[in-house]
Coordinates of C-alpha atoms in Angstrom, one line a residue:
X279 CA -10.4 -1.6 -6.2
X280 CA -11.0 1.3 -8.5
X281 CA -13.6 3.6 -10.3
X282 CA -16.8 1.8 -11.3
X283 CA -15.9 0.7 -15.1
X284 CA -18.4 0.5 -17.9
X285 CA -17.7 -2.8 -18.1
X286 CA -20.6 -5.6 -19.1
X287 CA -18.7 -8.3 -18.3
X288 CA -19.0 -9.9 -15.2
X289 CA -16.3 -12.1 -15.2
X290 CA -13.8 -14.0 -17.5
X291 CA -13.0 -17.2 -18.8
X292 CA -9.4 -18.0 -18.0
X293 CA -8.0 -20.7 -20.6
X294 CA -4.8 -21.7 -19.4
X295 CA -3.5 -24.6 -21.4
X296 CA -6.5 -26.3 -23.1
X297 CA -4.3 -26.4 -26.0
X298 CA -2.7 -29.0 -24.1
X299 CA -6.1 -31.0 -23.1
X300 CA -4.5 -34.1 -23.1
X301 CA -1.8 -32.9 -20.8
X302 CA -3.9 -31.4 -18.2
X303 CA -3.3 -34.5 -15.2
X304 CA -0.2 -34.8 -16.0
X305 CA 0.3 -30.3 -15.9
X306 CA -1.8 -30.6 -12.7
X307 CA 0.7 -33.0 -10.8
X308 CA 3.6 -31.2 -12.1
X309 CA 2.5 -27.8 -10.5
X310 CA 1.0 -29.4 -7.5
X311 CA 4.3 -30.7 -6.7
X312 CA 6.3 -27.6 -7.6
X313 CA 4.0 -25.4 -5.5
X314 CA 4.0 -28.3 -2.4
X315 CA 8.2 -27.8 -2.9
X316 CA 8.5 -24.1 -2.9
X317 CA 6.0 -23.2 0.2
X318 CA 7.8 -26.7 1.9
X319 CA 11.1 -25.0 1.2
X320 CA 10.7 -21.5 1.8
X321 CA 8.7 -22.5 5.3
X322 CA 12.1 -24.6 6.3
X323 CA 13.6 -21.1 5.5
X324 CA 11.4 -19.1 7.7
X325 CA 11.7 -21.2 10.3
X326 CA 15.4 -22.0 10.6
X327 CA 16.5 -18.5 10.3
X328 CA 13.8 -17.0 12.4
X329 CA 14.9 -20.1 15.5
X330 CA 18.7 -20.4 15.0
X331 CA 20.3 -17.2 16.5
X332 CA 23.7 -17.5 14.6
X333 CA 21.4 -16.6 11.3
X334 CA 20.1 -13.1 12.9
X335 CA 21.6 -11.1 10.0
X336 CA 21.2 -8.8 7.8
X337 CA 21.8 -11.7 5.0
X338 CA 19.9 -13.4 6.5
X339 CA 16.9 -11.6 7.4
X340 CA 16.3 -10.1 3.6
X341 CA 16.5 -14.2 3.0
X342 CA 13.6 -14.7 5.1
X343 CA 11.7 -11.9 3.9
X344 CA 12.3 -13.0 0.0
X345 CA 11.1 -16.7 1.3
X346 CA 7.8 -15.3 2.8
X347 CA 7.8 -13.1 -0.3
X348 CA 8.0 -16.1 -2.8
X349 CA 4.9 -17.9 -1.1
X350 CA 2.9 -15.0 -1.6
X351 CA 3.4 -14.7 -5.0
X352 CA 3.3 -18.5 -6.5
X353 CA 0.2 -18.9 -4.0
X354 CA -1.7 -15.8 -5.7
X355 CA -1.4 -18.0 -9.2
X356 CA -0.7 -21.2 -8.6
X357 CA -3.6 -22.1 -6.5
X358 CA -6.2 -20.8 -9.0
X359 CA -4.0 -22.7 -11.9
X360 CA -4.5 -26.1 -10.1
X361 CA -8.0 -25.9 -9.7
X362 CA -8.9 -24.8 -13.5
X363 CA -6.5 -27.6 -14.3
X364 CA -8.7 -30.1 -12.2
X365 CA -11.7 -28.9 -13.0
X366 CA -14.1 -27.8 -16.3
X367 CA -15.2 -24.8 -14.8
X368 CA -12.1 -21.7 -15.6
X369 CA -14.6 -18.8 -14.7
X370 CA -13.1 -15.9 -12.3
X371 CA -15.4 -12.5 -11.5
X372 CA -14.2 -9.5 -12.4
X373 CA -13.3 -8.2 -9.1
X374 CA -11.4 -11.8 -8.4
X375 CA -9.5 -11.1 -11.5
X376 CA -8.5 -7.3 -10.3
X377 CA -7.4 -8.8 -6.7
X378 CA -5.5 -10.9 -8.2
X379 CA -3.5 -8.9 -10.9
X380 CA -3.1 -6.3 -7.7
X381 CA -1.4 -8.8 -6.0
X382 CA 1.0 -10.1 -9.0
X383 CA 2.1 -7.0 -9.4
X384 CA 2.9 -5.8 -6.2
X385 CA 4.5 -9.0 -5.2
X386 CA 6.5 -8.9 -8.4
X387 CA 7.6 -4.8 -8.1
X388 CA 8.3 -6.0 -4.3
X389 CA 10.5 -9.1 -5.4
X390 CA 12.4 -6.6 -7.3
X391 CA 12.7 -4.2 -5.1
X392 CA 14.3 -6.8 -2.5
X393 CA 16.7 -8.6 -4.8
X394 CA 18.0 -5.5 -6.2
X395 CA 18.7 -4.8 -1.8
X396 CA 20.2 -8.3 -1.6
X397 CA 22.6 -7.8 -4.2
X398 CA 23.7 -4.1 -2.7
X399 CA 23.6 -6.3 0.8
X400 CA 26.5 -8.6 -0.6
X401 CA 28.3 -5.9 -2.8
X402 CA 29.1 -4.1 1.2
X403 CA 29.9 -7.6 2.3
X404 CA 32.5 -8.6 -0.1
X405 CA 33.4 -5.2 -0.9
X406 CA 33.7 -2.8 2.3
X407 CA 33.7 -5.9 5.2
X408 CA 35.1 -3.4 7.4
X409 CA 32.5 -1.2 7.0
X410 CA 29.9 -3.9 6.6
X411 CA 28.5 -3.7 10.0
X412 CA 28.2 0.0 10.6
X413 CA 26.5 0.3 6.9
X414 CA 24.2 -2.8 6.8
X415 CA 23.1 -2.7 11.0
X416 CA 19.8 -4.4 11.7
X417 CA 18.3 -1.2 12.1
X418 CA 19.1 -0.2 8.3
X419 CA 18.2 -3.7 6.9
X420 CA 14.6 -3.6 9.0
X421 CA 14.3 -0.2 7.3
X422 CA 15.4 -1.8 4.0
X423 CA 12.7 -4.7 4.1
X424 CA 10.0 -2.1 5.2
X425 CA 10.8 -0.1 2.3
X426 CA 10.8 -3.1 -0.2
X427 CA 7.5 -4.2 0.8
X428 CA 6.1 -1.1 0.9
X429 CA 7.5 0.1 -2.3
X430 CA 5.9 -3.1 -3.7
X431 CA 2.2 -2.7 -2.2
X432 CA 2.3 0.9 -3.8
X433 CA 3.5 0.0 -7.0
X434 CA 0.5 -2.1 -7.8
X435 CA -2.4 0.1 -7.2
X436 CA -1.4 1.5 -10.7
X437 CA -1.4 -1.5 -13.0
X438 CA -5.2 -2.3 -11.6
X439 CA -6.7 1.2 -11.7
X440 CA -5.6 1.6 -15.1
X441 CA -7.4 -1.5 -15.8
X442 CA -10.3 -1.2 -13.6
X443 CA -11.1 2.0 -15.9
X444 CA -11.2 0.0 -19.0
X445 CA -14.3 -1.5 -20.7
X446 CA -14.7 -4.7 -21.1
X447 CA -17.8 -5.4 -23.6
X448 CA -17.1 -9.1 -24.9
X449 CA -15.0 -11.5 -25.3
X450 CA -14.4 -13.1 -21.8
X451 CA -12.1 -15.3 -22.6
X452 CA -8.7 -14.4 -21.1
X453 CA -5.9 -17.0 -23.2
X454 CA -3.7 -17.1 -19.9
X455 CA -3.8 -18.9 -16.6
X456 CA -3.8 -15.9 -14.4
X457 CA -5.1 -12.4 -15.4
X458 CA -1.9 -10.8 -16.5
X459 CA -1.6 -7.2 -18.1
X460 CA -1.1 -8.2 -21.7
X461 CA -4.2 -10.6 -22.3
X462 CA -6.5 -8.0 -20.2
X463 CA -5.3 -5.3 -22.0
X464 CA -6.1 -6.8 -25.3
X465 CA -9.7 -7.7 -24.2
X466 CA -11.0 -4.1 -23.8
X467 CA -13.0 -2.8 -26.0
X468 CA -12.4 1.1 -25.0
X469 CA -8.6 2.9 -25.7
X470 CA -6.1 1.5 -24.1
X471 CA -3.6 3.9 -25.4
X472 CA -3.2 5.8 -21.7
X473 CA -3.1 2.3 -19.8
X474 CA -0.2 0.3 -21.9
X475 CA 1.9 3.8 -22.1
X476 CA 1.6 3.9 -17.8
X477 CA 2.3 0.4 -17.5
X478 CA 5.0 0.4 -19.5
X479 CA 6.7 3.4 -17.9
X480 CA 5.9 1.9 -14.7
X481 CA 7.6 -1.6 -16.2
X482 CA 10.9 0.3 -17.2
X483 CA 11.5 1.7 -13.8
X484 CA 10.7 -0.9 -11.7
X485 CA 12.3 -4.2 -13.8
X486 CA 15.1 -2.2 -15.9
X487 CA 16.1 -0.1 -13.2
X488 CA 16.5 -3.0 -10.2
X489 CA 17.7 -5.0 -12.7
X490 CA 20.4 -2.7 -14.0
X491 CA 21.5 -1.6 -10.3
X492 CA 21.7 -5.5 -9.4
X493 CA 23.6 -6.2 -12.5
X494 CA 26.1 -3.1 -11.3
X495 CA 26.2 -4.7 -7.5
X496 CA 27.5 -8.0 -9.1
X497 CA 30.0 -6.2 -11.3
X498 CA 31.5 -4.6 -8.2
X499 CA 31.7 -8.3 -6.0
X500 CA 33.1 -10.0 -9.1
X501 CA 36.1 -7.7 -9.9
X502 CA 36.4 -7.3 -5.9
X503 CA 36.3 -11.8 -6.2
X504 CA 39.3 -11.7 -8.7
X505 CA 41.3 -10.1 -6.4
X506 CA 40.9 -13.2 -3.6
X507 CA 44.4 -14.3 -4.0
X508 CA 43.6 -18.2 -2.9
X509 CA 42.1 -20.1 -5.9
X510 CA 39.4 -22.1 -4.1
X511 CA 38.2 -19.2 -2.5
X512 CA 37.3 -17.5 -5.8
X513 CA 36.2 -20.3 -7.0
X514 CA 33.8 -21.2 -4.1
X515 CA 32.5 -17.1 -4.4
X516 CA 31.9 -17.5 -7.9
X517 CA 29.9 -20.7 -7.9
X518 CA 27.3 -19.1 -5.1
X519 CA 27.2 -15.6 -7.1
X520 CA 27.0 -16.9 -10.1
X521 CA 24.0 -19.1 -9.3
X522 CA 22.2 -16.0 -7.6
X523 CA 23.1 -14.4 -10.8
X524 CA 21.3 -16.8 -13.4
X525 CA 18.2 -16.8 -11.0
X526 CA 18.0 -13.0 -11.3
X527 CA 18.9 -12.9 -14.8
X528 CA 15.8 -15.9 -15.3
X529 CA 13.3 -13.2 -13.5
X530 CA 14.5 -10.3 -14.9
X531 CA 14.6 -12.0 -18.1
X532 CA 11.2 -12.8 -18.6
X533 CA 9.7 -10.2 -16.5
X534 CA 11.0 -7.6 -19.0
X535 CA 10.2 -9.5 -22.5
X536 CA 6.4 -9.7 -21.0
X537 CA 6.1 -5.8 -20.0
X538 CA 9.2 -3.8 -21.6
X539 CA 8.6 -4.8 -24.7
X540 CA 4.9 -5.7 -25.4
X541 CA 5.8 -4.8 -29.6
X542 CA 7.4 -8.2 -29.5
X543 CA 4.6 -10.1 -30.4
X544 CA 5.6 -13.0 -28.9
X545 CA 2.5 -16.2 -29.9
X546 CA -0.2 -17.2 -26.7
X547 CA 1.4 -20.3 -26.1
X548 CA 5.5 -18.7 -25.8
X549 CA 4.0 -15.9 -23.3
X550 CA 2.3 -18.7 -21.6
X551 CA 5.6 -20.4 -21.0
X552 CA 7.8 -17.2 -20.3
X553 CA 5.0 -16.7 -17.1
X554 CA 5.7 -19.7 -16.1
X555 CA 9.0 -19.1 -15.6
X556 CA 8.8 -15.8 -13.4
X557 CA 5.9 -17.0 -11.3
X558 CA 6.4 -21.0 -10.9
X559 CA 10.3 -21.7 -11.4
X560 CA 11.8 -19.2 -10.0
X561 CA 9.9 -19.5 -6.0
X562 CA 11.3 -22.4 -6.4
X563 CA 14.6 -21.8 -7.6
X564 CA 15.1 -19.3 -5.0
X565 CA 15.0 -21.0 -1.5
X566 CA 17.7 -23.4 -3.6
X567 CA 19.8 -20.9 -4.5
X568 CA 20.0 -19.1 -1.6
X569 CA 20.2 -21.3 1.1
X570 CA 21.0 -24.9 0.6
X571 CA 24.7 -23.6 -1.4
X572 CA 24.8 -21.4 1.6
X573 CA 27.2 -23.8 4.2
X574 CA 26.3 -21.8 7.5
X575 CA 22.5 -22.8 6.3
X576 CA 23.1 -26.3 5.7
X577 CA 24.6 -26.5 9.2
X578 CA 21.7 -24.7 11.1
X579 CA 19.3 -27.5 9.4
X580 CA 21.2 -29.9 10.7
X581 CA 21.2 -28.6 14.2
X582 CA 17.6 -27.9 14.0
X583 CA 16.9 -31.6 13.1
X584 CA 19.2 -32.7 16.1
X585 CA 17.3 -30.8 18.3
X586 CA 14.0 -32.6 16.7
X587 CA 15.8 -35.8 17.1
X588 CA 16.3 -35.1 21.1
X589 CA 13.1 -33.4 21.8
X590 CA 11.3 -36.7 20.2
X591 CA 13.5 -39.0 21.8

């Protein structure tokens, strides 16, 4: 993935929670069923949008995209999690490792990317729904989702050169459950100086600046939402933007406490639990969030499973 390091380390030891030894079964089932609920759910999402023709668009089709999106990303940790939890063995190579951390961060940056263009995709919606459909056409949201994703595969060739370059002379042992930035970082035995100044530049404009442009799209709906003159109505907008809201603010939260502000000095076990957040909850929270408070979802689930009902009847 990267210039041939010095490196004499073949691979790493990835610890996850063995300070929680007697809790490993019991961690194991826990994930296993949160990972079984997210791909379940997102799938159900892929698959009603992309079969009900009312749901072609634009809305619609960034959901889908953020749906394949969040299987990508849980299954590039989550899988690897489960099996160190079930077994005694935690070793992963060192060119495992770098796939991996290329794919967490480019499915993170890409995440970003795509629910900072959700939240500009509703700000035209409630804002300008006159000009909605000449601003946000299918053509411009394809172009939108192309962009996202592309952004995102881009943005993570950085993270992994930077630390493909690093030696790594001993220690293995990586205290984390997936080989994140901050634990690698602190394994090297060669400067790392250069690498935590360009990953941290790199953090600030991808997470503060999505984040700060979301935050301004959500500004814009909720002033435009407290000019809805019939109470339920704001009430009803409120309650679906304000949950998309606390689901951003739960990924942007954490995201930026791990990689804005690495001087926080936060113990193993806290950074442990803030990951989990950003790359087990939230693939799940999403598909929630974004579809089954939706009513125009709910209803295409339901005709799908009438037309299961009569196709196996």
């Amino acid at each position: 993935m990267g210039p041939q390091n010095a490196s004499s380390v073949a691979e790493f030891q990835l610890l996850g929670f063995q300070s929680l030894l007697e809790w490993q079964g019991f961690l194991f089932a826990v994930f296993l069923w949160v990972y079984f609920l997210t791909v379940a759910g997102n799938v159900v999402i892929i698959a009603t949008v992309s079969q009900d023709p009312r749901l072609h668009s634009p809305m619609y089709t960034f959901l889908k995209s953020l749906s394949l999106l969040e299987i990508l990303y849980t299954s590039t940790i989550v899988p690897r999690l489960l099996a160190n939890l079930a077994s005694r063995g935690h070793a992963i190579s060192f060119s495992a490792c770098m796939v991996q951390l290329y794919f967490f961060v480019c499915f993170g940056a890409t995440e970003c990317f795509l629910l900072a263009v959700m939240a500009y995709d509703r700000y035209l919606a409630i804002c300008s729904p006159l000009h909605y459909s000449s601003l946000m056409s299918s053509d411009v949201c394809s172009r939108l989702v192309a962009l996202c994703w592309l952004t995102g595969l881009g943005t993570g060739f950085l993270p992994s050169l930077m630390i493909c370059r690093l030696d790594f002379c001993g220690p293995n042992r990586i205290n984390h459950f997936f080989c994140d930035l901050p634990p690698l970082m602190q394994l090297s035995c060669s400067s790392i100086r250069s690498a935590e100044l360009a990953i941290l530049v790199l953090s600030v404009a991808v997470l503060c600046i999505c984040f700060f442009l979301t935050l301004v799209s959500y500004v814009f709906i909720v002033s435009s939402i407290l000019r809805i003159p019939s109470a339920s109505g704001r009430s009803k907008t409120f309650s679906t933007c304000g949950s998309h809201l606390a689901v951003v603010t739960i990924y942007y939260g954490t995201m930026i406490s791990m990689y804005v502000r690495p001087d926080l000095h936060l113990s193993q076990e806290v950074n442990k639990i803030i990951s989990v957040f950003y790359t087990v909850v939230t693939p799940l929270l999403n598909p929630v969030i974004y579809s089954l408070r939706n009513s125009d979802f709910k209803q295409a689930v339901r005709r799908a499973v009438r037309r299961k009902r009569g196709v196996c009847g």
